[in-house]
Short mmCIF file of C-alpha atoms and ligand atoms in Angstrom, two decimals:
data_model
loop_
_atom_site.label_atom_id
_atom_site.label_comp_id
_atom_site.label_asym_id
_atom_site.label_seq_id
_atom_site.Cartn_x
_atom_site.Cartn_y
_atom_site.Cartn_z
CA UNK A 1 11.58 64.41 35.59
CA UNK A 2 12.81 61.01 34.53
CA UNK A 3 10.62 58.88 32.66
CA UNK A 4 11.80 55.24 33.31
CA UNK A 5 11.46 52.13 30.52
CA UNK A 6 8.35 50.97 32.00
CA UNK A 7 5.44 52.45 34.28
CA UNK A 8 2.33 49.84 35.06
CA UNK A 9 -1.25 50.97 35.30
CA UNK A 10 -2.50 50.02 38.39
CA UNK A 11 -5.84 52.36 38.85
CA UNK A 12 -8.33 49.39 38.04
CA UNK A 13 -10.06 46.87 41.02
CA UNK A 14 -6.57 46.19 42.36
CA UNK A 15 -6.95 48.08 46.07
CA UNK A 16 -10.22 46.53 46.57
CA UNK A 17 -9.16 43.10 45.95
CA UNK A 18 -5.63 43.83 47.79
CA UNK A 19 -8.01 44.77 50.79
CA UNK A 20 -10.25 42.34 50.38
CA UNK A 21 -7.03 39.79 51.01
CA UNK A 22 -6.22 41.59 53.94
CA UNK A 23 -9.96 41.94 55.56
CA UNK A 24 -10.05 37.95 55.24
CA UNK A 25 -6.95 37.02 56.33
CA UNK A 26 -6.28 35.35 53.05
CA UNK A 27 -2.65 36.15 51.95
CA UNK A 28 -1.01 32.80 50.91
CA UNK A 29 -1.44 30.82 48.11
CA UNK A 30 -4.89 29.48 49.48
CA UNK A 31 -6.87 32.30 48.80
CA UNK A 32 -9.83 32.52 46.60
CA UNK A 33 -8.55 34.29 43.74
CA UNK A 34 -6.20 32.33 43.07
CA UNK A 35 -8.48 30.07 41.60
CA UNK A 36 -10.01 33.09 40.28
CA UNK A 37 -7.08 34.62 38.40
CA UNK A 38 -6.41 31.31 37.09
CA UNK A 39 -10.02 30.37 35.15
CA UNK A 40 -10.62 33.68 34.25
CA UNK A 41 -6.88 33.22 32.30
CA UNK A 42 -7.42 29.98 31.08
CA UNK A 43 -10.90 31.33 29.56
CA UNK A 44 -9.19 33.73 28.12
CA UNK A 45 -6.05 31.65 26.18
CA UNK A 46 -8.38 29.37 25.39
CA UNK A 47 -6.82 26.44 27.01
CA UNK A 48 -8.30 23.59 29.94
CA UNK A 49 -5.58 24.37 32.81
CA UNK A 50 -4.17 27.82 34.18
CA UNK A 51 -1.44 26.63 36.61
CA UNK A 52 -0.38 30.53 38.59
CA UNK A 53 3.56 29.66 39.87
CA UNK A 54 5.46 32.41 41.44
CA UNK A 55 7.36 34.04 38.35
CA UNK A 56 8.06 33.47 34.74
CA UNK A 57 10.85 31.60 34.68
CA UNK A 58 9.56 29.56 37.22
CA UNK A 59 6.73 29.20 34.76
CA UNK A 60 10.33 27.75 32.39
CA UNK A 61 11.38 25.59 34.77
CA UNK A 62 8.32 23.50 35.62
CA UNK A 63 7.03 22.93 31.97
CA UNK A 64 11.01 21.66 31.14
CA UNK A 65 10.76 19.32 34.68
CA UNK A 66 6.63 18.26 33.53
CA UNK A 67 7.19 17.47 30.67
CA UNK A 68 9.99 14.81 31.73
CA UNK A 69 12.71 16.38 29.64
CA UNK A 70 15.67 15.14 30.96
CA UNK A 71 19.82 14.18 30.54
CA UNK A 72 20.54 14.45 26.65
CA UNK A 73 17.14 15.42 25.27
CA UNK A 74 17.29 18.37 22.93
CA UNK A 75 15.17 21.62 22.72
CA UNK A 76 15.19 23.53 19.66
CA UNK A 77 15.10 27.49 20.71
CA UNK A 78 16.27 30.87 19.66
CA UNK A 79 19.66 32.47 20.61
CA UNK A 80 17.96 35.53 21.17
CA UNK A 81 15.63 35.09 24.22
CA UNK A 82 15.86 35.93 27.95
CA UNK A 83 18.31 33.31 30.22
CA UNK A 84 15.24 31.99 31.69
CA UNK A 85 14.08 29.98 28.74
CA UNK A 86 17.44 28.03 29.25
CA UNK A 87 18.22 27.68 32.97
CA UNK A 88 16.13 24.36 33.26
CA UNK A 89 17.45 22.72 30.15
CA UNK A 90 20.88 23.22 31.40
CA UNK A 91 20.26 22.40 34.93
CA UNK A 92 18.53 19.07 33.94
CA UNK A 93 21.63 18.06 31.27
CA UNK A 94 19.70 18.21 28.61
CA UNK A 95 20.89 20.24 25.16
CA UNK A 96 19.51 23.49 23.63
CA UNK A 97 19.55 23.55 20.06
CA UNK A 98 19.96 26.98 18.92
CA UNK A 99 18.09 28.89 16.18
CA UNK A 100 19.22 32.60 14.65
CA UNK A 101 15.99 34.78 14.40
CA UNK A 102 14.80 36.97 11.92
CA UNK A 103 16.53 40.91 12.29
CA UNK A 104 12.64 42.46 11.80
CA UNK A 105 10.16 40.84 14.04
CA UNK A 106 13.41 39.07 15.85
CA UNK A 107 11.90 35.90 16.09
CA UNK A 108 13.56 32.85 15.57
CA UNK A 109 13.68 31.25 11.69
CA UNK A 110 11.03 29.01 12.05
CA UNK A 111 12.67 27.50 8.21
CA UNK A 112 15.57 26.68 10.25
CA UNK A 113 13.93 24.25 12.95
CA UNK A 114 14.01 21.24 10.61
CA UNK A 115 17.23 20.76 9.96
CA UNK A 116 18.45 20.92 13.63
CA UNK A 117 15.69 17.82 14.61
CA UNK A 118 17.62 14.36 15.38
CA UNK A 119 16.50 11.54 16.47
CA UNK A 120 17.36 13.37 20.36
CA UNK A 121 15.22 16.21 20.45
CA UNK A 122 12.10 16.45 22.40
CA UNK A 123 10.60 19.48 22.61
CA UNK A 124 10.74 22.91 20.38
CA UNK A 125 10.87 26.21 22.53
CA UNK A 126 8.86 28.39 20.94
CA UNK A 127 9.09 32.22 22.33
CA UNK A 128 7.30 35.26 20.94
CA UNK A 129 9.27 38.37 20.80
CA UNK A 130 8.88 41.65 22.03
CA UNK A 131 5.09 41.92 20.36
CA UNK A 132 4.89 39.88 17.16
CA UNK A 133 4.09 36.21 16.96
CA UNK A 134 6.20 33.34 15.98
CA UNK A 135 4.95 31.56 12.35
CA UNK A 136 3.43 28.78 14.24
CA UNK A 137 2.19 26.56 11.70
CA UNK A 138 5.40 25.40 10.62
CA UNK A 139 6.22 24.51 14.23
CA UNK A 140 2.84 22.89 14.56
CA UNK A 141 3.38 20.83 11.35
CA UNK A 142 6.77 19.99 12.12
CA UNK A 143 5.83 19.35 16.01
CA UNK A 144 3.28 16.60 14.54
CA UNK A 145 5.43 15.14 12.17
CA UNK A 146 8.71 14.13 14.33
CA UNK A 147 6.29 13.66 17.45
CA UNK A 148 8.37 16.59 19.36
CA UNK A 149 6.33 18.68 22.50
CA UNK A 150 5.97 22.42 22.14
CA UNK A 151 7.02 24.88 25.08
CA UNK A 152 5.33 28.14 23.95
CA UNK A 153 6.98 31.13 26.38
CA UNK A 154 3.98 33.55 25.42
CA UNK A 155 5.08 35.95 28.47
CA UNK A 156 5.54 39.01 26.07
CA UNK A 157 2.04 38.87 24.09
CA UNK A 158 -0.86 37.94 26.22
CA UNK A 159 -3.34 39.71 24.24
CA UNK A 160 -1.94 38.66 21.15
CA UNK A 161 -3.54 36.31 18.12
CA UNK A 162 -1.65 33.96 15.76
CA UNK A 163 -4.04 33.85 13.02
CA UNK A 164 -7.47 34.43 15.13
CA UNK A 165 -5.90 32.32 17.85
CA UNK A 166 -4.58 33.41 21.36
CA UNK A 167 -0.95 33.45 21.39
CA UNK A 168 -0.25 30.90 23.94
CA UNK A 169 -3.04 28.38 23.46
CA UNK A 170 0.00 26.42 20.78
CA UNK A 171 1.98 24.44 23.02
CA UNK A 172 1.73 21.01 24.90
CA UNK A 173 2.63 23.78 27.79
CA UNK A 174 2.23 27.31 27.26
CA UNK A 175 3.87 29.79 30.46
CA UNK A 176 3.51 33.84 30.71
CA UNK A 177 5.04 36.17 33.37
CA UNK A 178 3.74 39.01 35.15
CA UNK A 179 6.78 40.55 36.06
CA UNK A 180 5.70 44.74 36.68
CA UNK A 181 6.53 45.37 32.45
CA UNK A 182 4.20 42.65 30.86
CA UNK A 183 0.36 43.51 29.48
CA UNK A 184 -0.57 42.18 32.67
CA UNK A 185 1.30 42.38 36.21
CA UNK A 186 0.97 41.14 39.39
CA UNK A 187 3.99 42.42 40.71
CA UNK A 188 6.13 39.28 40.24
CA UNK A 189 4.42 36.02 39.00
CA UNK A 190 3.66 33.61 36.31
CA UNK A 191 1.59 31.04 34.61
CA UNK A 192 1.72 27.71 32.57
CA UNK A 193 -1.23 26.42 30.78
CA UNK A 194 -2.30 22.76 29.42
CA UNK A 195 -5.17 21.06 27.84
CA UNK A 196 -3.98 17.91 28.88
CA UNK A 197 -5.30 16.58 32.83
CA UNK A 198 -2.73 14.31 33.58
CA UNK A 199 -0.02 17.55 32.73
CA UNK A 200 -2.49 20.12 34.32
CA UNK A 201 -1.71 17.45 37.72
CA UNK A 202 2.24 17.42 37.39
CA UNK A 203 2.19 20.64 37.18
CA UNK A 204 -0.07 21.61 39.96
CA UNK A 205 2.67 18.69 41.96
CA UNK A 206 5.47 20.13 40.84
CA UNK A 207 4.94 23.64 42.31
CA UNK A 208 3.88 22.44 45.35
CA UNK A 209 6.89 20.50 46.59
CA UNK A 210 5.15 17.65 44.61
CA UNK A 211 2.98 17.00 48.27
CA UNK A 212 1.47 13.63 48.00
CA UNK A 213 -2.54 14.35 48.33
CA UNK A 214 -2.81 11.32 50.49
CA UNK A 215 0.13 11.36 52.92
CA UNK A 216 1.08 15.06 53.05
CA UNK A 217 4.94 14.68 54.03
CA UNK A 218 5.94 12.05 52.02
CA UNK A 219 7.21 12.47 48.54
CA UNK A 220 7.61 10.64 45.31
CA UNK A 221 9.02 13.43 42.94
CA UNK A 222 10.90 16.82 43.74
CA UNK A 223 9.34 19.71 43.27
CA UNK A 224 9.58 23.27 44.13
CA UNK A 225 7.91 26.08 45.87
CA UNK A 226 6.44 27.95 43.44
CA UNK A 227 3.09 29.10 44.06
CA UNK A 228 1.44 32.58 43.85
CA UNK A 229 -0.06 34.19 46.56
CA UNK A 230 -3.46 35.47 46.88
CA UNK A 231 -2.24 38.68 47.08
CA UNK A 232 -0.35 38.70 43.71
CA UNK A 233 -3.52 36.81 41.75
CA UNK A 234 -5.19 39.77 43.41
CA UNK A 235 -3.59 42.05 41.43
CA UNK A 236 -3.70 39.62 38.59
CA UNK A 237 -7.20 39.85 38.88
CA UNK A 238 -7.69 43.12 38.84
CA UNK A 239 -5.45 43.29 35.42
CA UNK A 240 -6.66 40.94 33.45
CA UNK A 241 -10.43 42.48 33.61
CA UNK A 242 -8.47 45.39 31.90
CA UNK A 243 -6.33 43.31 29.33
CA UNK A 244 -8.62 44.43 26.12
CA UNK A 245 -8.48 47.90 26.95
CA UNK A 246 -4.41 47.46 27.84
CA UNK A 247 -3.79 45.94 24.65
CA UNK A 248 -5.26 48.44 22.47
CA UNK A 249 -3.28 51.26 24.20
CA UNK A 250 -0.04 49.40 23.70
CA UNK A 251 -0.62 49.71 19.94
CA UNK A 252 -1.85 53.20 20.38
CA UNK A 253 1.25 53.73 22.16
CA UNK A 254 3.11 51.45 19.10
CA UNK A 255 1.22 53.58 16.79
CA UNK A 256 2.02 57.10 18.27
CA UNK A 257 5.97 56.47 18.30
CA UNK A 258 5.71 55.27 14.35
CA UNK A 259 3.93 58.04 13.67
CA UNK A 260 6.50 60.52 15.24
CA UNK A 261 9.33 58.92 14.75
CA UNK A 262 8.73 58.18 10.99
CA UNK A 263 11.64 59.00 8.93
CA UNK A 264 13.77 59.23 12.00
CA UNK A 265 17.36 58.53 9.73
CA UNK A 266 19.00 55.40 9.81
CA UNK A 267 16.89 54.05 12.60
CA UNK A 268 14.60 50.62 12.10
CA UNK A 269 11.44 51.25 13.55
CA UNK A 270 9.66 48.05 15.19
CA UNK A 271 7.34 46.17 12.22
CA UNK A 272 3.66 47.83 12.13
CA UNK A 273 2.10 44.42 10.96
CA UNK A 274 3.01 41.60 8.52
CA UNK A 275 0.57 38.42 6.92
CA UNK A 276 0.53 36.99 10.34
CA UNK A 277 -0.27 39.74 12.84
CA UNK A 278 -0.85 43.41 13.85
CA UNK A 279 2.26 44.35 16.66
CA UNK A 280 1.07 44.60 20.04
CA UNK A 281 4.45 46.70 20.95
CA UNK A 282 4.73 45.04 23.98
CA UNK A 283 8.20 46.91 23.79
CA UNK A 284 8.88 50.18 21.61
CA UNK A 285 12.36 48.92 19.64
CA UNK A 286 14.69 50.90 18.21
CA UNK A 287 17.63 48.89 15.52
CA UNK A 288 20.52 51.70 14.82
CA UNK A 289 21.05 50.68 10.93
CA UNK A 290 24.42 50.10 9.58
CA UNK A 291 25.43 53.66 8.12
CA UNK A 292 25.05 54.89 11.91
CA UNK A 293 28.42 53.78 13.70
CA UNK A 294 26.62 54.52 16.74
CA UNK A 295 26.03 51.46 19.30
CA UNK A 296 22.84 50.45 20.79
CA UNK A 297 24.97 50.95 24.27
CA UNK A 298 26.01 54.43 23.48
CA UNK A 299 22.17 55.71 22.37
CA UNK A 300 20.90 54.39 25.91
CA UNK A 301 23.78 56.61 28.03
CA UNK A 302 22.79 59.57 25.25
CA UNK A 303 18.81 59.10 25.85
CA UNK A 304 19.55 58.71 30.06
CA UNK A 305 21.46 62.11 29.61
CA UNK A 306 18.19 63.29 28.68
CA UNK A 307 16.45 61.74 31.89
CA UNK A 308 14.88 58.94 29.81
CA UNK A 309 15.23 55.68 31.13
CA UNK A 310 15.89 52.60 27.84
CA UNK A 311 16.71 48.91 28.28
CA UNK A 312 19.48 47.05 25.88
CA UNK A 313 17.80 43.95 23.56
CA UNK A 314 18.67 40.38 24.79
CA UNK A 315 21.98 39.15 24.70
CA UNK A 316 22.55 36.05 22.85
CA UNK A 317 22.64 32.51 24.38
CA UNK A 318 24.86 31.39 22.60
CA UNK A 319 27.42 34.50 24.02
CA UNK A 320 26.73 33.80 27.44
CA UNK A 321 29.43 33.97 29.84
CA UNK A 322 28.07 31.38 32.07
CA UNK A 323 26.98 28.77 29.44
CA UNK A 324 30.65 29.31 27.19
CA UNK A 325 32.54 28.40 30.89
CA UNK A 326 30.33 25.30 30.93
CA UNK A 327 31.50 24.31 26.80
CA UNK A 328 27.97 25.43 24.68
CA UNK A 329 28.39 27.17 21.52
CA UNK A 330 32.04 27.26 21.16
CA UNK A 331 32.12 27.55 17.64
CA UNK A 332 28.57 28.76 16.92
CA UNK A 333 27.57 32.04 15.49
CA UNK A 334 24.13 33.64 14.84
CA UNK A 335 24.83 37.16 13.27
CA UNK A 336 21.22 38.61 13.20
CA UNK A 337 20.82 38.06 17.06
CA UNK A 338 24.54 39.41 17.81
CA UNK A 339 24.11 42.63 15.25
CA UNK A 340 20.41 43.02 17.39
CA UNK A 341 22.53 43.11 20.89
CA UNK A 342 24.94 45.49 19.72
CA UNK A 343 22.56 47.66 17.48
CA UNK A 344 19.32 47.48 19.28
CA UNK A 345 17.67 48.64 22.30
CA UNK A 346 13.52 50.14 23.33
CA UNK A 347 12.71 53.10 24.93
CA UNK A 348 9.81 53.75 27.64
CA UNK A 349 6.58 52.29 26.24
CA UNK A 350 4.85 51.29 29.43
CA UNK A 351 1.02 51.22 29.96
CA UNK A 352 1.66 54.38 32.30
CA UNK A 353 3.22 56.55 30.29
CA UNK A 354 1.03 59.95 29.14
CA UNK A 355 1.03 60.92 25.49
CA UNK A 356 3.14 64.49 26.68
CA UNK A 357 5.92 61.60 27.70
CA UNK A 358 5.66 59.62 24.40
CA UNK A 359 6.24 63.19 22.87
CA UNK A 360 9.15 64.11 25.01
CA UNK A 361 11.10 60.87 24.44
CA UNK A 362 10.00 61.17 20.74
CA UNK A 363 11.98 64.69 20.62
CA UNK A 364 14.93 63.03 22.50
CA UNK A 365 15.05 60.37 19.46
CA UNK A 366 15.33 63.49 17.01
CA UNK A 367 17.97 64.95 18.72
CA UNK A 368 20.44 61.82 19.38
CA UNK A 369 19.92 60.36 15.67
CA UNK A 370 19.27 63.31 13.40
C1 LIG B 1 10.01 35.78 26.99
C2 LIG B 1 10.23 35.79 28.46
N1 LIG B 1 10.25 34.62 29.12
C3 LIG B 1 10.43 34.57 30.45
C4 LIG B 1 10.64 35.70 31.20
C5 LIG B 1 10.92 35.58 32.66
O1 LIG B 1 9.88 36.02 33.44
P1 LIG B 1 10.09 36.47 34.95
O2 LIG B 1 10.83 37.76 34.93
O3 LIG B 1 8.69 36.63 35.46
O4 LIG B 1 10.82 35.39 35.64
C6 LIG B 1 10.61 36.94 30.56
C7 LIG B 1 10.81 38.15 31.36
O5 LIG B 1 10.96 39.25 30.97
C8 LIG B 1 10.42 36.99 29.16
O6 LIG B 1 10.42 38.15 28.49
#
């Protein structure tokens, strides 16, 4: 039987809230939990404002647009994130500002951000990676000083602290997805969250078409459509009653793969902890070392072969097809995130997957690499 990169866990309250959407009629963004799924996840970031929109990137999108970055402003962000944490600084002409990340807990060199502020950037993207948290007082001192906003894209470590804090309670806007493979799901969806009012109200505008409360079809500022239904903050509900429990079997999961995996040759197993934080292994990463001239492509055909279903790390911005045709980057290299493209990749780690899977895919490991 195949086991595929990523299973949810759905087996909480999530039928009897889907019903109870149905019963009442209540399927579009106006239903009650909604507001529900939203305090509950403020409460639990620690921040004033939990803003649902309809996906993560949208989540991207709307803190770029609130926050009034605009034609020339540049954002300071790692080379090795998802497209989405891009999209809106390229649609709205303003400039990312690239950063190479760190080949252990891939996240991006935090020593590095300095040097790339001018007197044009705005805003530093910060974006957690694959379980372990970005240094953020560095960013936080550095925010202060040069008076720059921080975008923190939390979306792969709700559940996770930086230093006794929630991951995602650090920037001016913080946004999270719930696409089907994050701690918590609601099929597709997302979130930003504020402590300021007057940003908790742009945002609320912006994913509504920006309808003006007083004369409904008339409009001052574009928006979009990007609210969440009932339906989804349903589900959402349903998950994030479970997020404690969910988070401590991604790290037994993290911790069972170490465990059998250890000494697994030439293979970089994902960091266990450092000073800063404990994984949360919201992915299980594999980094082929250097003395194996296998590729990170080749080990995911070898471990499908096998019926086990692995997903390839990011690829770079600053390789991008669509953003090189458009004149970024041209002469700009970052060789930790390029050597993680080509050398790394995870295999299933899920919230679904049984311990007689983790063992399977564990023995599939031994035979491709030993
Ligand atoms: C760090 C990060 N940001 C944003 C996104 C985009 O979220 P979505 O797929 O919900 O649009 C993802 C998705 O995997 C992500 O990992």
């Amino acid at each position: 039987m195949f086991i595929p990169v990523n299973r949810p866990l759905l087996n909480g309250n999530e039928k009897k809230y889907l019903n109870e959407c149905i019963d009442s009629g209540w399927i579009s963004s106006e239903g009650p939990f909604v507001e529900r799924f939203e305090l509950m996840f403020a409460k639990k970031i620690e921040k004033k404002y939990a803003i649902s929109v309809s996906n993560g990137t949208a989540a991207l999108d709307l803190a770029i647009e609130a926050l009034g970055i605009s034609a020339g402003d540049e954002v300071i962000m790692p080379s090795f994130t998802i497209i989405s944490c891009i999209n809106q600084i390229i649609r709205c002409s303003a400039v990312p500002i690239l950063l190479d990340c760190d080949p252990f807990t891939f996240n991006m060199n935090v020593e590095e951000i300095e040097k790339k502020i001018t007197k044009k950037t705005k805003a530093i993207m910060v974006v957690h990676i694959y379980g372990m948290p970005v240094d953020m007082d560095p960013v936080l001192r550095l925010a202060k000083k040069f008076n720059l906003f921080i975008i923190e894209d939390a979306s792969e470590v709700l559940g996770q602290d930086y230093k006794g804090k929630p991951c995602g309670s650090f920037g001016d806007i913080s946004t999270f997805s719930f696409y089907s493979n994050k701690h918590i799901t609601t099929g597709e969806g997302g979130m930003v969250a504020v402590n300021n009012k007057a940003l908790a109200d742009t945002c609320k505008g912006l994913r509504n078409l920006c309808f003006n409360p007083k004369k409904r079809f008339v409009h001052n500022r574009l928006g979009w459509n990007m609210r969440m239904t009932n339906i989804q903050a349903a589900v959402g509900v349903a998950q994030l009653e479970r997020i404690e429990e969910f988070i401590k079997r991604k790290r037994d999961i993290g911790k069972r793969y170490n465990k059998l995996l250890n000494g697994l040759p030439n293979i970089q197993l994902p960091v266990k902890k450092n000073e800063i934080a404990e994984n949360i292994y919201w992915v299980f990463s594999l980094v082929i070392e250097r003395a194996n001239p296998m590729t990170a492509e080749t080990a995911i055909k070898k471990f499908f072969a096998k019926n086990i279903g692995c997903r390839p790390f990011f690829y770079p911005m600053h390789m991008q097809p669509v953003l090189k045709k458009k004149g970024f980057f041209r002469n700009e290299t970052f060789p930790n995130s390029e050597s993680l493209y080509k050398h790394g990749f995870y295999i299933p780690s899920g919230l679904g997957i049984t311990d007689n899977e983790i063992e399977i895919v564990a023995d599939a490991a031994w035979e491709i690499f030993n």
